[in-house]
JSON list of C-alpha atoms in Angstrom, two decimals:
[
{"chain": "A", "resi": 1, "resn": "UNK", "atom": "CA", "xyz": [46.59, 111.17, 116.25]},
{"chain": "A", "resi": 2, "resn": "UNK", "atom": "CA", "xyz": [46.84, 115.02, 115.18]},
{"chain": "A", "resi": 3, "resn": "UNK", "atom": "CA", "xyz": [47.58, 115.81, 111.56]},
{"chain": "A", "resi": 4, "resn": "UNK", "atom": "CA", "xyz": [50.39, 117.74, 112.09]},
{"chain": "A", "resi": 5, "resn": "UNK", "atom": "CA", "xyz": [52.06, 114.89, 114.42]},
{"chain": "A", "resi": 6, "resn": "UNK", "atom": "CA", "xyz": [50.78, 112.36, 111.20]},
{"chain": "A", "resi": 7, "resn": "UNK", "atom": "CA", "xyz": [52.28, 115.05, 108.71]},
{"chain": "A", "resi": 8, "resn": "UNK", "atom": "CA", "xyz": [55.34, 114.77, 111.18]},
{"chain": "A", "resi": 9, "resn": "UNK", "atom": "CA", "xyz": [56.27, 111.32, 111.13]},
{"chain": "A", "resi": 10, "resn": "UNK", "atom": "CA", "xyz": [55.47, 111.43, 107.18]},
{"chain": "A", "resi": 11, "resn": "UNK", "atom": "CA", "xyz": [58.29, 114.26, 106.69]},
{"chain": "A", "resi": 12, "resn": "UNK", "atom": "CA", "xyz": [60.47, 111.82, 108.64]},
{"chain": "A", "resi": 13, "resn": "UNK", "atom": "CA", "xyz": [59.75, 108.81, 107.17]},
{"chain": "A", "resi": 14, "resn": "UNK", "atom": "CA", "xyz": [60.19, 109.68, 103.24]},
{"chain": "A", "resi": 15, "resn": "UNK", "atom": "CA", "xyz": [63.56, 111.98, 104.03]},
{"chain": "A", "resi": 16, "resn": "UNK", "atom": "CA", "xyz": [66.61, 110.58, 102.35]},
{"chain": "A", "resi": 17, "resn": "UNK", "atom": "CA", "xyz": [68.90, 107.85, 104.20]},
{"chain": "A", "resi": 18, "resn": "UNK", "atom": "CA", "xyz": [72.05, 108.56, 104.97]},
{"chain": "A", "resi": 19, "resn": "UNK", "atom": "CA", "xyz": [74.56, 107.17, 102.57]},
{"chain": "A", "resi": 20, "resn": "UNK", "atom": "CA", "xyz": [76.83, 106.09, 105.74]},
{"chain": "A", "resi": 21, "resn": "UNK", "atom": "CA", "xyz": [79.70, 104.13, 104.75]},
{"chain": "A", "resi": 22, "resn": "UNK", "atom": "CA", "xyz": [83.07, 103.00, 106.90]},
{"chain": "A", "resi": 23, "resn": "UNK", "atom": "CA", "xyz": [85.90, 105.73, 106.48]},
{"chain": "A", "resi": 24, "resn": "UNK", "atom": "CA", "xyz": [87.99, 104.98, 109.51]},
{"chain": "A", "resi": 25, "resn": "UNK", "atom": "CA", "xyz": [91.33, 105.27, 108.71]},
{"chain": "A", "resi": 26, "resn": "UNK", "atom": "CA", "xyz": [93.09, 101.82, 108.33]},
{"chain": "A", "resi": 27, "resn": "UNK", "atom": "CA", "xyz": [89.40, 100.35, 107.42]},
{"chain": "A", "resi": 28, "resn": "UNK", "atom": "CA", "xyz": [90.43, 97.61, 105.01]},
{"chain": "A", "resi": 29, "resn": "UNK", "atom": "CA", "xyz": [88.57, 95.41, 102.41]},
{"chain": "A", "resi": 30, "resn": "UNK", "atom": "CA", "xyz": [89.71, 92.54, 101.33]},
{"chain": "A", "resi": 31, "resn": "UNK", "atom": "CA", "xyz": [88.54, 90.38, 97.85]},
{"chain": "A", "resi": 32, "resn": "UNK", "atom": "CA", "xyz": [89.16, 87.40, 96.08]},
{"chain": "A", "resi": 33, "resn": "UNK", "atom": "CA", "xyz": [89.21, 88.88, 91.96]},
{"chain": "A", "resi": 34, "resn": "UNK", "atom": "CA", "xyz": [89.65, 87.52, 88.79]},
{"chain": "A", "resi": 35, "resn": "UNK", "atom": "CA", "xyz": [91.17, 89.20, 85.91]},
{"chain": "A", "resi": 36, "resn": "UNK", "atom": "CA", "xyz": [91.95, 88.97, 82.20]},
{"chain": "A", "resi": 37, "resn": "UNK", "atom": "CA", "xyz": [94.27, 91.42, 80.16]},
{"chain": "A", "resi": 38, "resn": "UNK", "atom": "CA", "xyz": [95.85, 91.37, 77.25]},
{"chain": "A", "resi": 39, "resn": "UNK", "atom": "CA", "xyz": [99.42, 91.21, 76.66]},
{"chain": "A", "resi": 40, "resn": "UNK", "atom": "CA", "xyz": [100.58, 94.62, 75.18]},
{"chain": "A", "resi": 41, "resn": "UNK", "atom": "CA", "xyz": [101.48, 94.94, 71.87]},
{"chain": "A", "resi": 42, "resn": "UNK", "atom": "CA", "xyz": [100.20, 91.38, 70.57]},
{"chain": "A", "resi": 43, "resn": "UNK", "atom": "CA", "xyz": [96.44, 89.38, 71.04]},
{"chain": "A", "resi": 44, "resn": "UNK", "atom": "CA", "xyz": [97.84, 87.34, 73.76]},
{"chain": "A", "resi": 45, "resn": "UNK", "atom": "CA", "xyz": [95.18, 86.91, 76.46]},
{"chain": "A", "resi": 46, "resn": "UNK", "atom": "CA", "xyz": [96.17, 86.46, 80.26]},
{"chain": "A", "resi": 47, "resn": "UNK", "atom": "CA", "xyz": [94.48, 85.59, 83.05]},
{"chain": "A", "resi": 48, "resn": "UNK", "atom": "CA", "xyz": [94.83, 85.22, 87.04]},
{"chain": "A", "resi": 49, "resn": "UNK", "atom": "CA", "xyz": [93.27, 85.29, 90.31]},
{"chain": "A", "resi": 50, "resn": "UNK", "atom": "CA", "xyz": [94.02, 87.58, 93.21]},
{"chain": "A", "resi": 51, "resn": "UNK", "atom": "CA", "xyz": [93.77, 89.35, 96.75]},
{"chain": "A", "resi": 52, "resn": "UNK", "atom": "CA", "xyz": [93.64, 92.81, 96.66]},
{"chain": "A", "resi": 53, "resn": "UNK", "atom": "CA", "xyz": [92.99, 95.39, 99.13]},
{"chain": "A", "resi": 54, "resn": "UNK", "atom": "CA", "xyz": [91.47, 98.10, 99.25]},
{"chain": "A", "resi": 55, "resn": "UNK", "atom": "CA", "xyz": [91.78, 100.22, 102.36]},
{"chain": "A", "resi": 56, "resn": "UNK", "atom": "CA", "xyz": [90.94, 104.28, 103.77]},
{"chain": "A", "resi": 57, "resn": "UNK", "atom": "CA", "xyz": [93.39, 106.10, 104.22]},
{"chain": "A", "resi": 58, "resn": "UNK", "atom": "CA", "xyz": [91.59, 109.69, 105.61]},
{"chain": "A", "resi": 59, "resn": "UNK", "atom": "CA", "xyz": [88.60, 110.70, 106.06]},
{"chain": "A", "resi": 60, "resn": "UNK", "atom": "CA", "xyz": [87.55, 114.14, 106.41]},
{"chain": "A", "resi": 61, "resn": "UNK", "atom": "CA", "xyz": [84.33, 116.45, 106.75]},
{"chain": "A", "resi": 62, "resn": "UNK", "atom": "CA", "xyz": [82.86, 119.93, 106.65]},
{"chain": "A", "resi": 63, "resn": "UNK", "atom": "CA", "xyz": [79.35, 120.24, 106.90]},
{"chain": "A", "resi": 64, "resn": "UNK", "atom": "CA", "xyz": [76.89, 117.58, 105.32]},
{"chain": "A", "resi": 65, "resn": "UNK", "atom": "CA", "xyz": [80.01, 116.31, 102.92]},
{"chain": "A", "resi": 66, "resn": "UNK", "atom": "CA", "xyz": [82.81, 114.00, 103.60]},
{"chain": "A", "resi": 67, "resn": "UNK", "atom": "CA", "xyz": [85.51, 113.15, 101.52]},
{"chain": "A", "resi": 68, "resn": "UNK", "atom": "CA", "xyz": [87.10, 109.51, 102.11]},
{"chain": "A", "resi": 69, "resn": "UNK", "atom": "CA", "xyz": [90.53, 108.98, 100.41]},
{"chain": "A", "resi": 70, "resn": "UNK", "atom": "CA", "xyz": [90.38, 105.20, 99.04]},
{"chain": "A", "resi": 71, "resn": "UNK", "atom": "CA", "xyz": [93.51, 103.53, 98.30]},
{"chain": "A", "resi": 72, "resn": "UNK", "atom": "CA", "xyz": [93.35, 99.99, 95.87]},
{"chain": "A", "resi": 73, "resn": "UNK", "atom": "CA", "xyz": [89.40, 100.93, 94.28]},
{"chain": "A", "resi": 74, "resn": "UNK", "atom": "CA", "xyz": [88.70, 97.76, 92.54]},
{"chain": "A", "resi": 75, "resn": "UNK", "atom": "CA", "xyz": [87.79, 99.51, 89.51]},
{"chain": "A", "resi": 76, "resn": "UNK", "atom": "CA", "xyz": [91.75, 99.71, 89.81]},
{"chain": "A", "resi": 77, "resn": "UNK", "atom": "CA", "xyz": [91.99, 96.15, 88.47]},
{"chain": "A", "resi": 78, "resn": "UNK", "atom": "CA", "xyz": [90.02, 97.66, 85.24]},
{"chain": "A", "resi": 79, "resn": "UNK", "atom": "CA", "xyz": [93.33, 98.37, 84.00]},
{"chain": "A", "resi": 80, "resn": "UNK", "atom": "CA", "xyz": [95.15, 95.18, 85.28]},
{"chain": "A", "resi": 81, "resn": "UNK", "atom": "CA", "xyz": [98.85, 94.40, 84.39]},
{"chain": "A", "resi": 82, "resn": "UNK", "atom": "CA", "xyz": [101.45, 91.99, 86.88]},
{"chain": "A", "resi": 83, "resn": "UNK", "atom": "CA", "xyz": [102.99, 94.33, 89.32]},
{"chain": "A", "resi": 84, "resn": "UNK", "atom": "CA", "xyz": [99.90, 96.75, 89.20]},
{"chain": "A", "resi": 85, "resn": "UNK", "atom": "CA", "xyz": [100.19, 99.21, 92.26]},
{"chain": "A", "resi": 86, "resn": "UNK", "atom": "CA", "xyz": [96.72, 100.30, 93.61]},
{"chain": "A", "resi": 87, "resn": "UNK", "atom": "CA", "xyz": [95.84, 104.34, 93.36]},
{"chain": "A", "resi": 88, "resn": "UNK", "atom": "CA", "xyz": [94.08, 106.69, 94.67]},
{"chain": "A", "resi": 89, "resn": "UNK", "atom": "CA", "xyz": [90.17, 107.26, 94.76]},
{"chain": "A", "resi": 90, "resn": "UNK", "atom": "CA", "xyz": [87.98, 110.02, 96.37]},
{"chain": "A", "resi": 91, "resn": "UNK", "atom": "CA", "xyz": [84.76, 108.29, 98.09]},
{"chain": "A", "resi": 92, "resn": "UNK", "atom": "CA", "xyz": [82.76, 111.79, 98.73]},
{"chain": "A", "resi": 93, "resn": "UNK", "atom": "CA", "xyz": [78.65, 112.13, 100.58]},
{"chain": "A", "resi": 94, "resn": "UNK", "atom": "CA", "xyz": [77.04, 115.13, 100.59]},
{"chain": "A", "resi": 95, "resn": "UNK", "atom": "CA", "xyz": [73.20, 116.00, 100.97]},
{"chain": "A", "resi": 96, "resn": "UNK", "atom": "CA", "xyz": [72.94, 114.96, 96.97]},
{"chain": "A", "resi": 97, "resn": "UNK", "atom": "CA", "xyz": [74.56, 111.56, 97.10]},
{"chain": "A", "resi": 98, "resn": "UNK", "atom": "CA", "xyz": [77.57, 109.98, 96.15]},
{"chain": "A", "resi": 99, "resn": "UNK", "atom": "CA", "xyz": [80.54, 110.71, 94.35]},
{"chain": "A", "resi": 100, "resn": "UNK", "atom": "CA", "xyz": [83.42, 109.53, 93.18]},
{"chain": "A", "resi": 101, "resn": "UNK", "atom": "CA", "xyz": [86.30, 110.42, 91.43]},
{"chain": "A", "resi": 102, "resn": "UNK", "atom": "CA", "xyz": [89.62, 108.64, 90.48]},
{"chain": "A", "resi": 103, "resn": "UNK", "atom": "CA", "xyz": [92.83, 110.57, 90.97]},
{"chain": "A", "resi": 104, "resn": "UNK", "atom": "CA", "xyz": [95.59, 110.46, 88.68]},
{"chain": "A", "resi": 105, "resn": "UNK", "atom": "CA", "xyz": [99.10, 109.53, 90.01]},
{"chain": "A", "resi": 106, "resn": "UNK", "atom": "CA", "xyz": [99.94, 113.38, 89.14]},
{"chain": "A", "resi": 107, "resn": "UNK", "atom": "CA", "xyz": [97.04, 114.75, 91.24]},
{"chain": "A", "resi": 108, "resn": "UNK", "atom": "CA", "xyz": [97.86, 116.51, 94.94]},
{"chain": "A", "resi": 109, "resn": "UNK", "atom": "CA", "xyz": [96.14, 114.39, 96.88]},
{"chain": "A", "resi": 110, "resn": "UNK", "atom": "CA", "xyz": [95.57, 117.53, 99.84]},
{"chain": "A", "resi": 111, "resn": "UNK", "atom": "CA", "xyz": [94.87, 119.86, 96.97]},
{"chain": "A", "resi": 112, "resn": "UNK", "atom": "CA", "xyz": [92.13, 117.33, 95.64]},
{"chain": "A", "resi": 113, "resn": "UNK", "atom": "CA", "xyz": [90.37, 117.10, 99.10]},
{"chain": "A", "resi": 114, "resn": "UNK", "atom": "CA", "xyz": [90.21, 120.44, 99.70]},
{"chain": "A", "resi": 115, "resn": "UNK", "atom": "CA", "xyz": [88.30, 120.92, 96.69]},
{"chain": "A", "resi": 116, "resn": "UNK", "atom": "CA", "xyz": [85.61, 118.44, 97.53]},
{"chain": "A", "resi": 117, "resn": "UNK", "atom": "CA", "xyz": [85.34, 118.96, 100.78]},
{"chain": "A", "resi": 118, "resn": "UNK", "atom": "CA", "xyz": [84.47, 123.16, 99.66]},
{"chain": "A", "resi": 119, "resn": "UNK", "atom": "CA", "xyz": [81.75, 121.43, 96.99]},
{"chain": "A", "resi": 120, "resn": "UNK", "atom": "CA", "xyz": [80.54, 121.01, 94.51]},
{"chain": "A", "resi": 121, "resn": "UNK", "atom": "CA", "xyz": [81.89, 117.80, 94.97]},
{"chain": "A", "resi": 122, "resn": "UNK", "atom": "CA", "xyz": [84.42, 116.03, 91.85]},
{"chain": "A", "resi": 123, "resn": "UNK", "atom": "CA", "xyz": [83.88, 112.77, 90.18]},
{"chain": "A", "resi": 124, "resn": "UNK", "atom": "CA", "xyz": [80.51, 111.25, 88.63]},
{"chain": "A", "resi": 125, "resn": "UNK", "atom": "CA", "xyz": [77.65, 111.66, 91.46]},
{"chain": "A", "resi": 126, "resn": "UNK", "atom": "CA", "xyz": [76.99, 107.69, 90.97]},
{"chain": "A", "resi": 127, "resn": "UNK", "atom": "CA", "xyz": [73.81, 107.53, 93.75]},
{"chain": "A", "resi": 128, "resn": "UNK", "atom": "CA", "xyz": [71.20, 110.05, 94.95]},
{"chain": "A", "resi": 129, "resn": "UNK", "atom": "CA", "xyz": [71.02, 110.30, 98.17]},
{"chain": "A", "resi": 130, "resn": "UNK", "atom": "CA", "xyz": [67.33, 108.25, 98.05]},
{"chain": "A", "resi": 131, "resn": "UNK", "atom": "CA", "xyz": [68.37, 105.48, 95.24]},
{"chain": "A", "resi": 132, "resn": "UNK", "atom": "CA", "xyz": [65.79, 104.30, 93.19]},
{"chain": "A", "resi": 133, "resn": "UNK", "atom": "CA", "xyz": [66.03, 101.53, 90.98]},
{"chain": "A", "resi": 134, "resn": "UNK", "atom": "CA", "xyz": [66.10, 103.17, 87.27]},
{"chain": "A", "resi": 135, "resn": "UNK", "atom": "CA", "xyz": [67.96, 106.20, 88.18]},
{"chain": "A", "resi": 136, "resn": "UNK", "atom": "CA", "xyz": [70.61, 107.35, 85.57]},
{"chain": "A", "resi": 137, "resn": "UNK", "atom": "CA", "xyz": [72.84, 110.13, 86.91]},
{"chain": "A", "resi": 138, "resn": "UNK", "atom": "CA", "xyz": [74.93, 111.84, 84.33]},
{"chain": "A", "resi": 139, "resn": "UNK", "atom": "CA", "xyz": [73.53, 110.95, 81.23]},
{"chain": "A", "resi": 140, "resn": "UNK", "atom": "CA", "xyz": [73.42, 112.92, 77.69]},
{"chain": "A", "resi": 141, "resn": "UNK", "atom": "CA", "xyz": [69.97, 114.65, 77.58]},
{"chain": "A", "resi": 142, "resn": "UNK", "atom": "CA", "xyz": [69.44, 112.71, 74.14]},
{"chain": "A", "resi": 143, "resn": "UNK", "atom": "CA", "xyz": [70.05, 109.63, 74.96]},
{"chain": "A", "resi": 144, "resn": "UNK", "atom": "CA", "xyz": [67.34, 107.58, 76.29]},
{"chain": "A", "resi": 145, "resn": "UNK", "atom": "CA", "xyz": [69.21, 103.85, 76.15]},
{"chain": "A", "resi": 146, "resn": "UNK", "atom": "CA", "xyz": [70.08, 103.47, 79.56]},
{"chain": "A", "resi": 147, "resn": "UNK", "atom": "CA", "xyz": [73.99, 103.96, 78.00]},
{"chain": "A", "resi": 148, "resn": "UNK", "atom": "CA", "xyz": [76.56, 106.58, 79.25]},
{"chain": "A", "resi": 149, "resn": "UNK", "atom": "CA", "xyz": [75.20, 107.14, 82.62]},
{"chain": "A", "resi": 150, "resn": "UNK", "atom": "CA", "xyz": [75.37, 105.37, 86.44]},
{"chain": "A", "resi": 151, "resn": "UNK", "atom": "CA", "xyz": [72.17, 103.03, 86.49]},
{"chain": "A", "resi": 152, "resn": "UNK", "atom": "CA", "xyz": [70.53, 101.36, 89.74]},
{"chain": "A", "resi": 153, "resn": "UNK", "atom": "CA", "xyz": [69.81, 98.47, 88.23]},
{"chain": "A", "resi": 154, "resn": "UNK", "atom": "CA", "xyz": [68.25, 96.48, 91.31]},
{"chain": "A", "resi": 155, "resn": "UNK", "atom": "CA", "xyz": [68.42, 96.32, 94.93]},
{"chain": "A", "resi": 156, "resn": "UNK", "atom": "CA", "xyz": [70.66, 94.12, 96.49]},
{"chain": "A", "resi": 157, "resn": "UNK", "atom": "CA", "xyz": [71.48, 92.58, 100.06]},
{"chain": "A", "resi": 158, "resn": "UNK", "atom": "CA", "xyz": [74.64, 91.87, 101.96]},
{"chain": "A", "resi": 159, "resn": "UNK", "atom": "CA", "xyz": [74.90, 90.16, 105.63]},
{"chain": "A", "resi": 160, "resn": "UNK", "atom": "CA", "xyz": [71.41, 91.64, 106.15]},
{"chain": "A", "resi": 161, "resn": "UNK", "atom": "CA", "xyz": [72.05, 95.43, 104.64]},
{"chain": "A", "resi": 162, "resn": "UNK", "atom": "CA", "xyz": [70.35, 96.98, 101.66]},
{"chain": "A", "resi": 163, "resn": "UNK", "atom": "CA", "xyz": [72.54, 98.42, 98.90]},
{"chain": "A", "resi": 164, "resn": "UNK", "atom": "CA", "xyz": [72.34, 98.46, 95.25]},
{"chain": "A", "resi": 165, "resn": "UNK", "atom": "CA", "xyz": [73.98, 97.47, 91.78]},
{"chain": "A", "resi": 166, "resn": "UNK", "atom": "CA", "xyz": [74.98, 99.77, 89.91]},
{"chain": "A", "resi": 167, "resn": "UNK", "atom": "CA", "xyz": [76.55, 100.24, 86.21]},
{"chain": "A", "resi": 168, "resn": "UNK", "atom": "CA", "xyz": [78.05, 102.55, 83.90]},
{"chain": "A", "resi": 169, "resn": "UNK", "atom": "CA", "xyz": [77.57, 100.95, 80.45]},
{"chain": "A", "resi": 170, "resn": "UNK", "atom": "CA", "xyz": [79.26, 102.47, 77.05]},
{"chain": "A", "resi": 171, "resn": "UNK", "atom": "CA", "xyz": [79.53, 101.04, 73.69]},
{"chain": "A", "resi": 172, "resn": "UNK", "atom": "CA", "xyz": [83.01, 99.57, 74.54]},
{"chain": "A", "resi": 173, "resn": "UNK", "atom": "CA", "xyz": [82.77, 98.32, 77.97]},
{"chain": "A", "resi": 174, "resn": "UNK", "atom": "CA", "xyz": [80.22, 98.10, 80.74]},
{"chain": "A", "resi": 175, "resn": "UNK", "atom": "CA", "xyz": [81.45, 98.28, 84.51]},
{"chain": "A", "resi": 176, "resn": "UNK", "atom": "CA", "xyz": [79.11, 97.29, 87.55]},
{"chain": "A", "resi": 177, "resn": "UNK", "atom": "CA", "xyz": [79.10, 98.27, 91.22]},
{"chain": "A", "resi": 178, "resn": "UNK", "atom": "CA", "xyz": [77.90, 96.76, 94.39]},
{"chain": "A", "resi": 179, "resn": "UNK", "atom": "CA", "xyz": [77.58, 99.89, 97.18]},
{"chain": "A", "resi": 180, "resn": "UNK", "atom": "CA", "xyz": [76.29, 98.60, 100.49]},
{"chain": "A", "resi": 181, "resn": "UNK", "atom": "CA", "xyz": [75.52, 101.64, 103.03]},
{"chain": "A", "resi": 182, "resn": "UNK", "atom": "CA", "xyz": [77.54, 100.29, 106.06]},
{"chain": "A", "resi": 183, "resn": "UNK", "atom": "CA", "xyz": [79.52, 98.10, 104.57]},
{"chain": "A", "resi": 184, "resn": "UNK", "atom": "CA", "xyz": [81.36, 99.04, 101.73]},
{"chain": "A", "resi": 185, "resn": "UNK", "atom": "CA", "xyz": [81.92, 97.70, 97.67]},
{"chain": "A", "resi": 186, "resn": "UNK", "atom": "CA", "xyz": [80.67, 94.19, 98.34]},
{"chain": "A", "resi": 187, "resn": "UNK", "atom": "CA", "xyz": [81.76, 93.70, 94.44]},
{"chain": "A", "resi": 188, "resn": "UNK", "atom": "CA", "xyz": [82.93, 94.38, 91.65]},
{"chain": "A", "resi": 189, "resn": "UNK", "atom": "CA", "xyz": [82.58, 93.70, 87.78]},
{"chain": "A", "resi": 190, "resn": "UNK", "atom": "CA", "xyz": [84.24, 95.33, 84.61]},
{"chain": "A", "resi": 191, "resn": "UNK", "atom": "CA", "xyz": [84.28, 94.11, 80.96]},
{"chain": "A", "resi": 192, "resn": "UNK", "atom": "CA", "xyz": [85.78, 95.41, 77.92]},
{"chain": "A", "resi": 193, "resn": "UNK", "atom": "CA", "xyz": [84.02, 94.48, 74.32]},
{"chain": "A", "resi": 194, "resn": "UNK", "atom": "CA", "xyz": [87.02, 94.97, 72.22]},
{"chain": "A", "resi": 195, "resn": "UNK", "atom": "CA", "xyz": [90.80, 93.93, 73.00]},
{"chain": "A", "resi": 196, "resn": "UNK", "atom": "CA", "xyz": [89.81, 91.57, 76.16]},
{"chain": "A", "resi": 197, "resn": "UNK", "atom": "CA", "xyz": [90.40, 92.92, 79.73]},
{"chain": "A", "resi": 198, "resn": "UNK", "atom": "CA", "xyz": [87.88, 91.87, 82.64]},
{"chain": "A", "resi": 199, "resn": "UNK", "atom": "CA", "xyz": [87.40, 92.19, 86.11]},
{"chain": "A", "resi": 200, "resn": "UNK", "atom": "CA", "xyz": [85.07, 90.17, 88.86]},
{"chain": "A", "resi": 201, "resn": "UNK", "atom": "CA", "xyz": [86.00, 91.24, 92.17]},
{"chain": "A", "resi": 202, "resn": "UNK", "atom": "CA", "xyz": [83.85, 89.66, 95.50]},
{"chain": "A", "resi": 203, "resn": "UNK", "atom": "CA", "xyz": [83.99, 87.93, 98.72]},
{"chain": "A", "resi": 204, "resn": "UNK", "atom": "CA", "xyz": [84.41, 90.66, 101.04]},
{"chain": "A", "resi": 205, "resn": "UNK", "atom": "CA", "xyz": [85.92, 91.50, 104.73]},
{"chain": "A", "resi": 206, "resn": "UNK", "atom": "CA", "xyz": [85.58, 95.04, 106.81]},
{"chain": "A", "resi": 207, "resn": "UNK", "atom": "CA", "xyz": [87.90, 95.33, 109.22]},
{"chain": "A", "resi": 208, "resn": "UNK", "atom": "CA", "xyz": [90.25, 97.97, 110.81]},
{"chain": "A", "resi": 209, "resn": "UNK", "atom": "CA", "xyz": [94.44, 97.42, 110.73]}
]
């Protein structure tokens, strides 16, 4: 074997995966989620178990990046009330990674796309494009607690794929992410340390309407 055909299949070998994930329009993911909130305006803790959806609604790319509109996030649930409508979420590759970015109800959502899709992309970059467990993407250059950034914290596998948990911890709440390449948010976990609002959200489907 040559060097330069050894140097080859090297080059090949160590070059970043793909962060593929399903962004057919009418994709839809279904999960069984439990949630606690807290009644406004008193100490009154509620809690409940749900289906919720979330499903694609566009997808669109230019170049290396595409820009997947989301619609029902579980990170949604975060904020959990009865009669909670799901929003809006930009799912965005590009040769970096992964981004994403929660829209407000306010926010054009054509407007919003646009601007990802012409880069840099918007939201918190929350995976490199070659994950490695200990990453931490976005954090303060003087803090060295693990805190205030997105964290791999292990590798992970789902129906036979690899993927990776993931978490944004703060002083006041902690959230956690499953991201399987191929498959989706196989879960997802939020927790506040103050007034009581919680989030598990698993058990999975990928399907198209």
């Amino acid at each position: 074997m040559s060097l330069l055909f050894t140097m080859i299949v090297a080059a090949v070998l160590s070059a970043p995966a793909p962060l593929v994930f399903p962004n057919t329009p009418g994709t839809v993911w279904s999960y069984k989620a439990a949630v606690q909130w807290t009644v406004l305006g008193s100490n009154a803790v509620r809690s409940a178990h749900l289906d919720w959806e979330m499903s694609v609604l566009s997808s669109q790319s230019s170049g290396a990046t595409t820009v997947t509109v989301l619609q029902g996030f579980p990170g949604d649930l975060s904020a959990y009330k009865p009669g909670l409508k799901p929003g809006r979420t930009l799912w965005t590759t590009s040769g970096d990674g992964l981004y994403l970015q929660t829209l407000s109800a306010e926010e054009d959502l054509k407007s919003a796309v646009a601007e990802a899709l012409k880069g840099p992309p918007a939201g918190d970059r929350i995976l490199k494009s070659s994950p490695q467990v200990g990453d931490c993407l976005g954090n303060e250059p003087d803090r060295h607690d693990g805190k205030y950034c997105w964290s791999v914290e292990r590798k992970i596998t789902r129906q036979g794929r690899a993927g990776w948990s993931i978490a944004y911890q703060t002083l006041s709440d902690q959230e956690r992410i499953e991201v399987v390449p191929g498959l989706g948010i196989t879960g997802y976990e939020y927790e506040h340390h103050g007034t009581v609002a919680s989030v598990k959200a698993a058990g999975f489907r990928s399907s198209p309407r």
